Tab-separated table of C-alpha atoms in Angstrom:
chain	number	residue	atom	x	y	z
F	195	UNK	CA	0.000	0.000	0.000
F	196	UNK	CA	1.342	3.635	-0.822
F	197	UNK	CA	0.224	6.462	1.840
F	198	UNK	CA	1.135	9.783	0.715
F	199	UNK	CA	1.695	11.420	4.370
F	200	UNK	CA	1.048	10.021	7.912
F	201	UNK	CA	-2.369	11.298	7.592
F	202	UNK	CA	-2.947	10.527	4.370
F	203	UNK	CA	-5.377	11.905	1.650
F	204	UNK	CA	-4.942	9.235	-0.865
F	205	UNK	CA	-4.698	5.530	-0.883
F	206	UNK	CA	-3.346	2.925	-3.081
F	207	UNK	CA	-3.991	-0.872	-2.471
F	208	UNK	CA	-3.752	-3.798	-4.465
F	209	UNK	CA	-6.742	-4.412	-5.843
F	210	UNK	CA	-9.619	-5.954	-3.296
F	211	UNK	CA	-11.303	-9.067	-3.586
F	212	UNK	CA	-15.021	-9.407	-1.567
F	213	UNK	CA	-15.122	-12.626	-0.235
F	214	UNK	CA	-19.190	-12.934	0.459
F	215	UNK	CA	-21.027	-11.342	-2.024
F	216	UNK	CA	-24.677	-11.373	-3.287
F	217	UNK	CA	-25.249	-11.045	-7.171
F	218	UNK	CA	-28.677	-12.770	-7.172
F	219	UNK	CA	-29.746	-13.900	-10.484
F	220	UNK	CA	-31.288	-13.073	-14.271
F	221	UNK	CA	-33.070	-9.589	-14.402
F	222	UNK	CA	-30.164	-8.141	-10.669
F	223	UNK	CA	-27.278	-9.269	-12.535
F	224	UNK	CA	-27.384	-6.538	-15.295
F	225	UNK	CA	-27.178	-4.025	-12.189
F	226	UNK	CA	-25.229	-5.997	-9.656
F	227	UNK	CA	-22.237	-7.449	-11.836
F	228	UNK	CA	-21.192	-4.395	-13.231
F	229	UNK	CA	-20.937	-3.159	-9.808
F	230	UNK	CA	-19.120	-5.784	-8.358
F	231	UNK	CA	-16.673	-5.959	-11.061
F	232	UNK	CA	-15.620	-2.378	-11.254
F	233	UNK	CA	-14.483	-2.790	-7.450
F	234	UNK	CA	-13.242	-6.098	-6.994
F	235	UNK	CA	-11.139	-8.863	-8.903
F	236	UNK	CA	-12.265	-12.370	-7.430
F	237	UNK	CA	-15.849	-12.189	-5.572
F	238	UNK	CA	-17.054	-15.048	-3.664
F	239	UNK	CA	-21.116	-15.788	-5.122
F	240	UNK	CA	-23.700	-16.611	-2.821
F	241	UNK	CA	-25.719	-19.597	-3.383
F	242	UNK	CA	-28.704	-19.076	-2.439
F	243	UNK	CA	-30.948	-18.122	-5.248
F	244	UNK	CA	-34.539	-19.962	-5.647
F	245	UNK	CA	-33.902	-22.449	-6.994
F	246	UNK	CA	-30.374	-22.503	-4.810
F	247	UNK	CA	-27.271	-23.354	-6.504
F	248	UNK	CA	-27.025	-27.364	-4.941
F	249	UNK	CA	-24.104	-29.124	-7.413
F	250	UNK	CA	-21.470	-28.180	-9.594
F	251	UNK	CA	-23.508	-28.252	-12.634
F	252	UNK	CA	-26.126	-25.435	-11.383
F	253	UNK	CA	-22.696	-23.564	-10.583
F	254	UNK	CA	-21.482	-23.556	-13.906
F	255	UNK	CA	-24.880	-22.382	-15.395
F	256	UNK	CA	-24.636	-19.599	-12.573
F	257	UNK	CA	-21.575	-18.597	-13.461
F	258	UNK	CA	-21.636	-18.163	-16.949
F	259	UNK	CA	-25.119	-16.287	-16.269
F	260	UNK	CA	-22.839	-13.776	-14.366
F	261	UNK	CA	-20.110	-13.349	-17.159
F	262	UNK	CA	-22.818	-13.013	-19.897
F	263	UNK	CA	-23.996	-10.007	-17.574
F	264	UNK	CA	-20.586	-8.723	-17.495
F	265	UNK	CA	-19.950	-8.699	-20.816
F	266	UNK	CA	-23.185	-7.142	-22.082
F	267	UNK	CA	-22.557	-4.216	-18.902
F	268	UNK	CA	-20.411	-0.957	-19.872
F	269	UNK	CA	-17.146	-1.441	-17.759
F	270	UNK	CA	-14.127	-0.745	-18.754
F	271	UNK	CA	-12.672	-4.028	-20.928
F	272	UNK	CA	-9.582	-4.116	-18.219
F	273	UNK	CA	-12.132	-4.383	-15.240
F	274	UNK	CA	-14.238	-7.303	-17.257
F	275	UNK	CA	-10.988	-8.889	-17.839
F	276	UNK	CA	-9.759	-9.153	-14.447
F	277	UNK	CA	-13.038	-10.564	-12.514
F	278	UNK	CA	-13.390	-13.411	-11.290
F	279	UNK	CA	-16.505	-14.848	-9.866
F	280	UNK	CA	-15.968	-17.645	-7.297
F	281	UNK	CA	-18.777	-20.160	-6.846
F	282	UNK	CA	-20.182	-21.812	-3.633
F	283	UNK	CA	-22.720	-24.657	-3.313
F	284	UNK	CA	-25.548	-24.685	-0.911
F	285	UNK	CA	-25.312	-26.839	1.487
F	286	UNK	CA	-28.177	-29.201	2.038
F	287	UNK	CA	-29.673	-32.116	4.288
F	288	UNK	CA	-29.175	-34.365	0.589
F	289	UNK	CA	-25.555	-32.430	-0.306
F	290	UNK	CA	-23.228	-36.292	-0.758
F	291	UNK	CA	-19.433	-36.326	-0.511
F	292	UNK	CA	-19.719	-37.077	-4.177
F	293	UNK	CA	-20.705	-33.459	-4.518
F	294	UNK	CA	-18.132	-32.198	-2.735
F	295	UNK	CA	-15.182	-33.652	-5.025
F	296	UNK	CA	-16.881	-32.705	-8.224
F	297	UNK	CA	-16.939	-29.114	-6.691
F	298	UNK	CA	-13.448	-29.225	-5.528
F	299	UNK	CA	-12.216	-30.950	-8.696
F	300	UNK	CA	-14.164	-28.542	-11.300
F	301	UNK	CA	-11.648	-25.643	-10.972
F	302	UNK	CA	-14.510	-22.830	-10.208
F	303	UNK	CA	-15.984	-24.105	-6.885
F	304	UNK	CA	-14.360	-22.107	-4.133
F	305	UNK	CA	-16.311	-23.457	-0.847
F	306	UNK	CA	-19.287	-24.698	0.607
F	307	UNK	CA	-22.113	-22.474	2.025
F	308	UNK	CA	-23.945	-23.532	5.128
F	309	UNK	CA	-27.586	-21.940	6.348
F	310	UNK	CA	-29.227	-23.460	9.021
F	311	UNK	CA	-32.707	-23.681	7.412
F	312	UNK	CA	-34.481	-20.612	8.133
F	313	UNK	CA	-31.596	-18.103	8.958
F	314	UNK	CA	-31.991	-15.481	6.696
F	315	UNK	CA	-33.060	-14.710	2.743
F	316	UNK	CA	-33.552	-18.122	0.908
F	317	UNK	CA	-32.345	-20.277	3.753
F	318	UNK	CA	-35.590	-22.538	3.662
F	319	UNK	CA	-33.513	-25.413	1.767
F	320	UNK	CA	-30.966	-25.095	4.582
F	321	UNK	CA	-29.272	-28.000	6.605
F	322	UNK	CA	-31.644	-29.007	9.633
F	323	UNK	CA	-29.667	-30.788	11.562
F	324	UNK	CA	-25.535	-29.613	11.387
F	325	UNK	CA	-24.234	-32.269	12.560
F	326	UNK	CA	-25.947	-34.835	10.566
F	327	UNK	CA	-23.494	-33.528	8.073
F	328	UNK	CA	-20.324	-35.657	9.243
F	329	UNK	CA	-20.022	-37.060	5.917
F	330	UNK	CA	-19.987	-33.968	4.048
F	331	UNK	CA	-17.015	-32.260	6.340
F	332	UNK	CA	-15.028	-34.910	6.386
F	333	UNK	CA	-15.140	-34.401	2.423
F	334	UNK	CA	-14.725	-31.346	2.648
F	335	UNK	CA	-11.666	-31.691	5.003
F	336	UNK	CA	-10.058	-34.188	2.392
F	337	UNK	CA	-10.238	-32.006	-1.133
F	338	UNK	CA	-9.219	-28.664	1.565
F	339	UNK	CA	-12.667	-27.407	0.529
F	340	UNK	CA	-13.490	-24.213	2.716
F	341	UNK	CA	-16.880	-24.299	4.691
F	342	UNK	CA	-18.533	-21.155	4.782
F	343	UNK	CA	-20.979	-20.347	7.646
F	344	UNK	CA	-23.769	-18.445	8.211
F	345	UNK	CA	-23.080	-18.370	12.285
F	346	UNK	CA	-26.740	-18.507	13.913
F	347	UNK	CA	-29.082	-20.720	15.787
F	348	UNK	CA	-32.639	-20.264	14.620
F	349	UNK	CA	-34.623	-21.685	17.192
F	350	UNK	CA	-37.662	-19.453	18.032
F	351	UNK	CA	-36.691	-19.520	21.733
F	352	UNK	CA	-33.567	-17.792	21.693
F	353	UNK	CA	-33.382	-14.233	20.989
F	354	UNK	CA	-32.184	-12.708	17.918
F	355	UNK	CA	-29.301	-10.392	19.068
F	356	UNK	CA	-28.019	-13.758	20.815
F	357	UNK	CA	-28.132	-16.093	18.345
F	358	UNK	CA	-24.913	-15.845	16.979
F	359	UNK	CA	-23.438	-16.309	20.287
F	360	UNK	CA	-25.130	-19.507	20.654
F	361	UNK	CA	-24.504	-20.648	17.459
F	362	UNK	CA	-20.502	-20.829	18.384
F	363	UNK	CA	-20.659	-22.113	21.446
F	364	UNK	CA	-23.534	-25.069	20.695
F	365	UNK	CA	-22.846	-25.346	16.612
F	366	UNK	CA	-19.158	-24.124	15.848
F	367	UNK	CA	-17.265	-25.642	18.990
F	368	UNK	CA	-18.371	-29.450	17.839
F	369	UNK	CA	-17.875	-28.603	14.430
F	370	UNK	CA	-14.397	-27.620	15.003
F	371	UNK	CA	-13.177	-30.042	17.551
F	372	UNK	CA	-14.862	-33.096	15.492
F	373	UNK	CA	-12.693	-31.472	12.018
F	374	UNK	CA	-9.515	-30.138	13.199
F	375	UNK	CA	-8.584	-29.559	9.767
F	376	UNK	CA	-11.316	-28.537	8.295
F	377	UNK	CA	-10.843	-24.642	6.671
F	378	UNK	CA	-13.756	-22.294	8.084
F	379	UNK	CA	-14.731	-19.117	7.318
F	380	UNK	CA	-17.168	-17.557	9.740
F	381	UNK	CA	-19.500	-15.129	7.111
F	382	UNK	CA	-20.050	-11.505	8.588
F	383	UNK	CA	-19.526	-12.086	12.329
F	384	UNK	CA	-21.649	-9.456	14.539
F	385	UNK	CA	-20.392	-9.645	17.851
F	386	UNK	CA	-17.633	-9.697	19.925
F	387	UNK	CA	-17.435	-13.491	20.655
F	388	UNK	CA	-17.475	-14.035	17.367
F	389	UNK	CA	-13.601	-12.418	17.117
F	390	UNK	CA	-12.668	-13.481	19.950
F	391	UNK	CA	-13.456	-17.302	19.300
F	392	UNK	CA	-12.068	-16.623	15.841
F	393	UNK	CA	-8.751	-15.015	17.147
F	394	UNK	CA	-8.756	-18.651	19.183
F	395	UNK	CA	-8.931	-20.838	16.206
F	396	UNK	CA	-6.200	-21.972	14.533
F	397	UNK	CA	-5.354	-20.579	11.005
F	398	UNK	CA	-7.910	-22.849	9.429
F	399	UNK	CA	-10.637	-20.839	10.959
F	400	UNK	CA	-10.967	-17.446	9.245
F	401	UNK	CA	-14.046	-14.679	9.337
F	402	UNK	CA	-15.650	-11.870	7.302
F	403	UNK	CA	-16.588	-8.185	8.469
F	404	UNK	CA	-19.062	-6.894	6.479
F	405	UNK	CA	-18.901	-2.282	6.212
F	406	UNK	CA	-22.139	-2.283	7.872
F	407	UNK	CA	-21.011	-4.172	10.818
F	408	UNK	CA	-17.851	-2.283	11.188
F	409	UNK	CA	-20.093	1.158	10.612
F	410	UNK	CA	-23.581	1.189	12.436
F	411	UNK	CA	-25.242	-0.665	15.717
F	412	UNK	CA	-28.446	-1.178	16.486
F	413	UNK	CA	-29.268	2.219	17.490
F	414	UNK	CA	-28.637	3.585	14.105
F	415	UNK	CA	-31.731	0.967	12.869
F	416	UNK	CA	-33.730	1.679	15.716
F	417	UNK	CA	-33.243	5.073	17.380
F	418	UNK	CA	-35.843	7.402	16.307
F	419	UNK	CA	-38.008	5.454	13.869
F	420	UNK	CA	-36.913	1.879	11.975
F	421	UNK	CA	-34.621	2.267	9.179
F	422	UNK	CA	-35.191	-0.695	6.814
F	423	UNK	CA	-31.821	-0.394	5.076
F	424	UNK	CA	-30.136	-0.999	7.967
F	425	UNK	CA	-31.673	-4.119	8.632
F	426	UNK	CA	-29.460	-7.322	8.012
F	427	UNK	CA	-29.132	-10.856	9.317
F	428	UNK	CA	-27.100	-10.924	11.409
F	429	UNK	CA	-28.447	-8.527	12.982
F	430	UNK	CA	-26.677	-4.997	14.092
F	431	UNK	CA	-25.989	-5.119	17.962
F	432	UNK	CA	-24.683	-3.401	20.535
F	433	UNK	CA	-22.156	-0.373	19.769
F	434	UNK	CA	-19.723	-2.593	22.323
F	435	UNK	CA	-20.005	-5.487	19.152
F	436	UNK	CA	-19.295	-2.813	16.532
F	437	UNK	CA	-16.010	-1.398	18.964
F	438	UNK	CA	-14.808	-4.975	18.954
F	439	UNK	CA	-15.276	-5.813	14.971
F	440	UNK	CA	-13.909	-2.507	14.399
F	441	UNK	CA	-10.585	-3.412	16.405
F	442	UNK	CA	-10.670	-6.718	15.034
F	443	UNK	CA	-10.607	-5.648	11.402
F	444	UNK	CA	-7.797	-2.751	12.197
F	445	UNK	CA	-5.576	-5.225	14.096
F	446	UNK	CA	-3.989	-6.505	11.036
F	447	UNK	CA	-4.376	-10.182	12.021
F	448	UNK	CA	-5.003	-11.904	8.992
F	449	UNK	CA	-7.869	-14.286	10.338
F	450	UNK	CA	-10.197	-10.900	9.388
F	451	UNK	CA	-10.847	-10.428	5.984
F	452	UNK	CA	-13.598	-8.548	3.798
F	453	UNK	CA	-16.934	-9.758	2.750
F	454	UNK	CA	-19.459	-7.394	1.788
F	455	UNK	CA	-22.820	-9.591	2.059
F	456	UNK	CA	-23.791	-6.716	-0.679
F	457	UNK	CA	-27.248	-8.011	-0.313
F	458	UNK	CA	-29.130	-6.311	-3.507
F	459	UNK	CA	-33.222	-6.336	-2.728
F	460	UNK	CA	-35.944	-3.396	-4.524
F	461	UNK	CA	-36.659	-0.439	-2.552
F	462	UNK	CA	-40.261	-1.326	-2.286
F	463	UNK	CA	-39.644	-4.680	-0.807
F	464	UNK	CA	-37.110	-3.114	1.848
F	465	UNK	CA	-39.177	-0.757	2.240
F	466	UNK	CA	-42.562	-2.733	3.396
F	467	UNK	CA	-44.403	-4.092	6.532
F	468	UNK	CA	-41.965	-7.253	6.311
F	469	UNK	CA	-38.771	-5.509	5.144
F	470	UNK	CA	-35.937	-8.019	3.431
F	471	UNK	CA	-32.755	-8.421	5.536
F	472	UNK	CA	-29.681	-7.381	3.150
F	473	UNK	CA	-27.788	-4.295	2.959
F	474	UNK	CA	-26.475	-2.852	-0.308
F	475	UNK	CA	-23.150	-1.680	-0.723
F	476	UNK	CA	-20.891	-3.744	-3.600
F	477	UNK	CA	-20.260	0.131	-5.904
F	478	UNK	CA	-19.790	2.061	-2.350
F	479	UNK	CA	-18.073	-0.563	-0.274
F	480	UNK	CA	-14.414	0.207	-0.911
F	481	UNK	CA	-15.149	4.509	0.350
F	482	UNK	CA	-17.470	2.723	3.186
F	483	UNK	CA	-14.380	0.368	4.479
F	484	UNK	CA	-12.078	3.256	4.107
F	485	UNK	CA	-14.228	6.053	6.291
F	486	UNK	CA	-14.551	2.864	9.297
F	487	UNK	CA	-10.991	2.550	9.133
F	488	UNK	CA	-10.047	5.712	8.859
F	489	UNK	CA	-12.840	6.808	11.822
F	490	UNK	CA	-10.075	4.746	14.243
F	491	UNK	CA	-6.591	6.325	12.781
F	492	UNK	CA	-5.970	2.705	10.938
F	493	UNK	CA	-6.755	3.699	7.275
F	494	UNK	CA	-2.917	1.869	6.518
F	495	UNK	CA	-4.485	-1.303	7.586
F	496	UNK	CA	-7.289	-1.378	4.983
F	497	UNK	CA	-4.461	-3.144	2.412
F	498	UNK	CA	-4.080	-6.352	4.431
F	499	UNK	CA	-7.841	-6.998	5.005
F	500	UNK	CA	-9.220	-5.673	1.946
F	501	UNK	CA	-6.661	-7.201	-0.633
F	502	UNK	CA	-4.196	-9.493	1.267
F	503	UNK	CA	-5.463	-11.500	4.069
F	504	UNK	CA	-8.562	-13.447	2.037
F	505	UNK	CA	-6.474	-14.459	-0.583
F	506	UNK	CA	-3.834	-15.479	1.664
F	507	UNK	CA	-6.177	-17.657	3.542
F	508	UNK	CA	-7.923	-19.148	0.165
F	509	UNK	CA	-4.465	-19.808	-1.306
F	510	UNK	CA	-4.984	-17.622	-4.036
F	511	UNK	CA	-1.948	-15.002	-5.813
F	512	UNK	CA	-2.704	-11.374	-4.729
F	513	UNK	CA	-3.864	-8.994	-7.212
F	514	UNK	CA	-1.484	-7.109	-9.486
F	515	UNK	CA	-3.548	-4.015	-10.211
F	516	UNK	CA	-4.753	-1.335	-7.595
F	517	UNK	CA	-6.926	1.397	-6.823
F	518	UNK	CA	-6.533	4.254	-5.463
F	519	UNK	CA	-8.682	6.082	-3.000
F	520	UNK	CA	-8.963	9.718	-1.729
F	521	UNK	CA	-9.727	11.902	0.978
F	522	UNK	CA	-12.191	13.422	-1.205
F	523	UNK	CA	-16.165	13.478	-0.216
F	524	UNK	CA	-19.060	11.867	-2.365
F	525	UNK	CA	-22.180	11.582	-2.386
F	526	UNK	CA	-24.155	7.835	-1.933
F	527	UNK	CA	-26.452	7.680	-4.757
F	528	UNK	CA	-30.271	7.656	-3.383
F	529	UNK	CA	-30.729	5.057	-5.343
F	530	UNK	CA	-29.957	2.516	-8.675
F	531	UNK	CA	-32.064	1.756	-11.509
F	532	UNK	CA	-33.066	-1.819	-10.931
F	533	UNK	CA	-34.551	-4.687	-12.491
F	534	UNK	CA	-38.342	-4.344	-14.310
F	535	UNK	CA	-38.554	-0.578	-13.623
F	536	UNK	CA	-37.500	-1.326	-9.837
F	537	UNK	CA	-35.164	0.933	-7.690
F	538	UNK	CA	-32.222	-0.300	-5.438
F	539	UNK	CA	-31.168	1.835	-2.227
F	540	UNK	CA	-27.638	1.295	-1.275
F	541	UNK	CA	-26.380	1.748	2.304
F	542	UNK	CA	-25.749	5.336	3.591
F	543	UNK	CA	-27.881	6.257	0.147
F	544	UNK	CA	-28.026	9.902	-0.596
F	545	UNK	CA	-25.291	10.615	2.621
F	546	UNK	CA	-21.832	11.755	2.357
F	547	UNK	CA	-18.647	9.671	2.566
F	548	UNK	CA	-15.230	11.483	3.330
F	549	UNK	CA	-13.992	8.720	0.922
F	550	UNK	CA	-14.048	8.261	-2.441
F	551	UNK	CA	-12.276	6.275	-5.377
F	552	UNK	CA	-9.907	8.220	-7.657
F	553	UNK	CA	-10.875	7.890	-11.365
């Protein structure tokens, strides 16, 4: 990374990867690809469109849905060039270990997504019982096939600003102990357990910090009316959660990497008696990482978790190419022209960043 002066105004990094990222499918894609791809190289896909993305043949067909969007966006031919999307299967009660080595053998497969049924947008086809899955991780462990976790318990009983917490010490602890070797990546952690458990793990267990998380708490969704585009699962939490991440992803330990969860949904449907969970931020993340960093005196620690540490952990080759960004403010678009005459509101829309990327 080049600083230009201990408090710098400009920024250059290798380029970033996101390493959880939502793209959705057919009519999103003309919108959420181009976005993506001007900002990041390799982006990790989420699985879990309707139907979900279950074998290494519906990943394929995914991803050549997502490059036919690219081409037929506007970029800039070096930006189409350089991305890379990464594909994940959903993990089900029926996924076999026969799955898992066609995914880890076909070259474009990067992990394994788990949802426990029920935990957020499109989980219904989620595993139901984590542990029944033995047969899976152990496959998993043997082609070094990441697992990628969507940290919660869902039973009804337990509240939602705890359910991550219980999810590592019921869910993750067993999981861990039972595959020693197994790579993990623990998707947008909310809390402070959640980085301190990680910080624990050996270097097989990894996690993603999403800006929102590193940004906002709960307050900001519910102090002085709801605000439906703060509303994600996991859920915001306490400001003491958001102080932790926020040290966490400024420590420079490499365990912390970024991961979006750019979660695209239609104004109307965020903005409704039963909002959508998902925050949207894949053309404004790179500003929105910068001003969190930057709001602790750690902007020269963006490089390692926003380009470096994720590939490291993947065993990928860092980017070549950079960015650059600057101590210049901009303006969050209210909005993006969406899919069928829809609008999409991105996080912070219509706000000010101190950031911005350099042209």
């Amino acid at each position: 990374m080049t600083v230009t002066s201990a408090a710098p105004n400009e920024i250059t990094l290798l380029q970033p990867d996101d390493w959880h990222i939502h793209l959705r499918d057919d009519g999103a894609l003309a919108t959420t690809v181009p976005h993506a791809a001007k900002r990041f190289n390799r982006v990790i896909c989420m699985p879990n469109l309707v139907p979900p993305v279950k074998n290494t043949t519906d990943a394929r067909a995914y991803r050549e849905r997502i490059l036919t969007a690219l081409v037929a966006s506007d970029i800039d031919a070096s930006r189409k060039d350089a991305f890379d999307p990464r594909m994940t299967l959903y993990m089900t009660n029926q996924t076999s270990a026969n799955d898992i080595q066609e995914a880890a053998e076909s070259g474009i497969v990067q992990a394994v997504k788990l949802y426990p049924a029920g935990a957020t947008t499109n989980s219904a086809d989620g595993v139901t019982d984590i542990m029944a899955c033995a047969e899976v991780f152990a496959a998993m462990e043997k082609y070094n096939l990441p697992l990628l976790i969507h940290g919660e318990v869902t039973h009804d009983h337990v509240d939602i600003f705890d359910r991550e917490k219980r999810f590592l010490d019921e869910v993750m602890n067993r999981i861990i102990r039972e595959f020693p070797t197994l790579k993990v990546v623990m998707e947008h952690i909310t809390t402070g357990d959640a980085a301190q458990f990680v910080e624990a793990q050996g270097s097989n267990v990894a996690a993603t910090i999403t800006p929102q998380h590193l940004m906002f708490n709960r307050n900001h969704m519910l102090v002085g009316g709801i605000r439906p585009h703060f509303y994600c699962l996991p859920i915001l939490k306490r400001q003491s959660h958001q102080e932790a991440l926020l040290a966490a992803a400024t420590s420079g330990n490499a365990k912390f990497f970024l991961g979006t969860d750019s979660a695209p949904h239609p104004t109307h449907k965020k903005e409704a008696a039963c909002g959508c969970a998902g925050c949207y931020s894949a053309d404004i993340a790179l500003p929105l990482y910068a001003t969190a960093f930057d709001s602790v005196g750690k902007i020269e620690m963006l490089e390692g978790f926003a380009s470096r540490f994720g590939a490291a952990f993947y065993g990928l080759p860092e980017n070549t190419s950079t960015i650059t960004l600057t101590r210049t403010p901009m303006q969050v678009p209210s909005y993006y022209p969406y899919f069928d005459g829809s609008q999409l509101t991105p996080l912070m829309a219509g706000e000010t960043l101190p950031w911005s990327l350099k042209a």
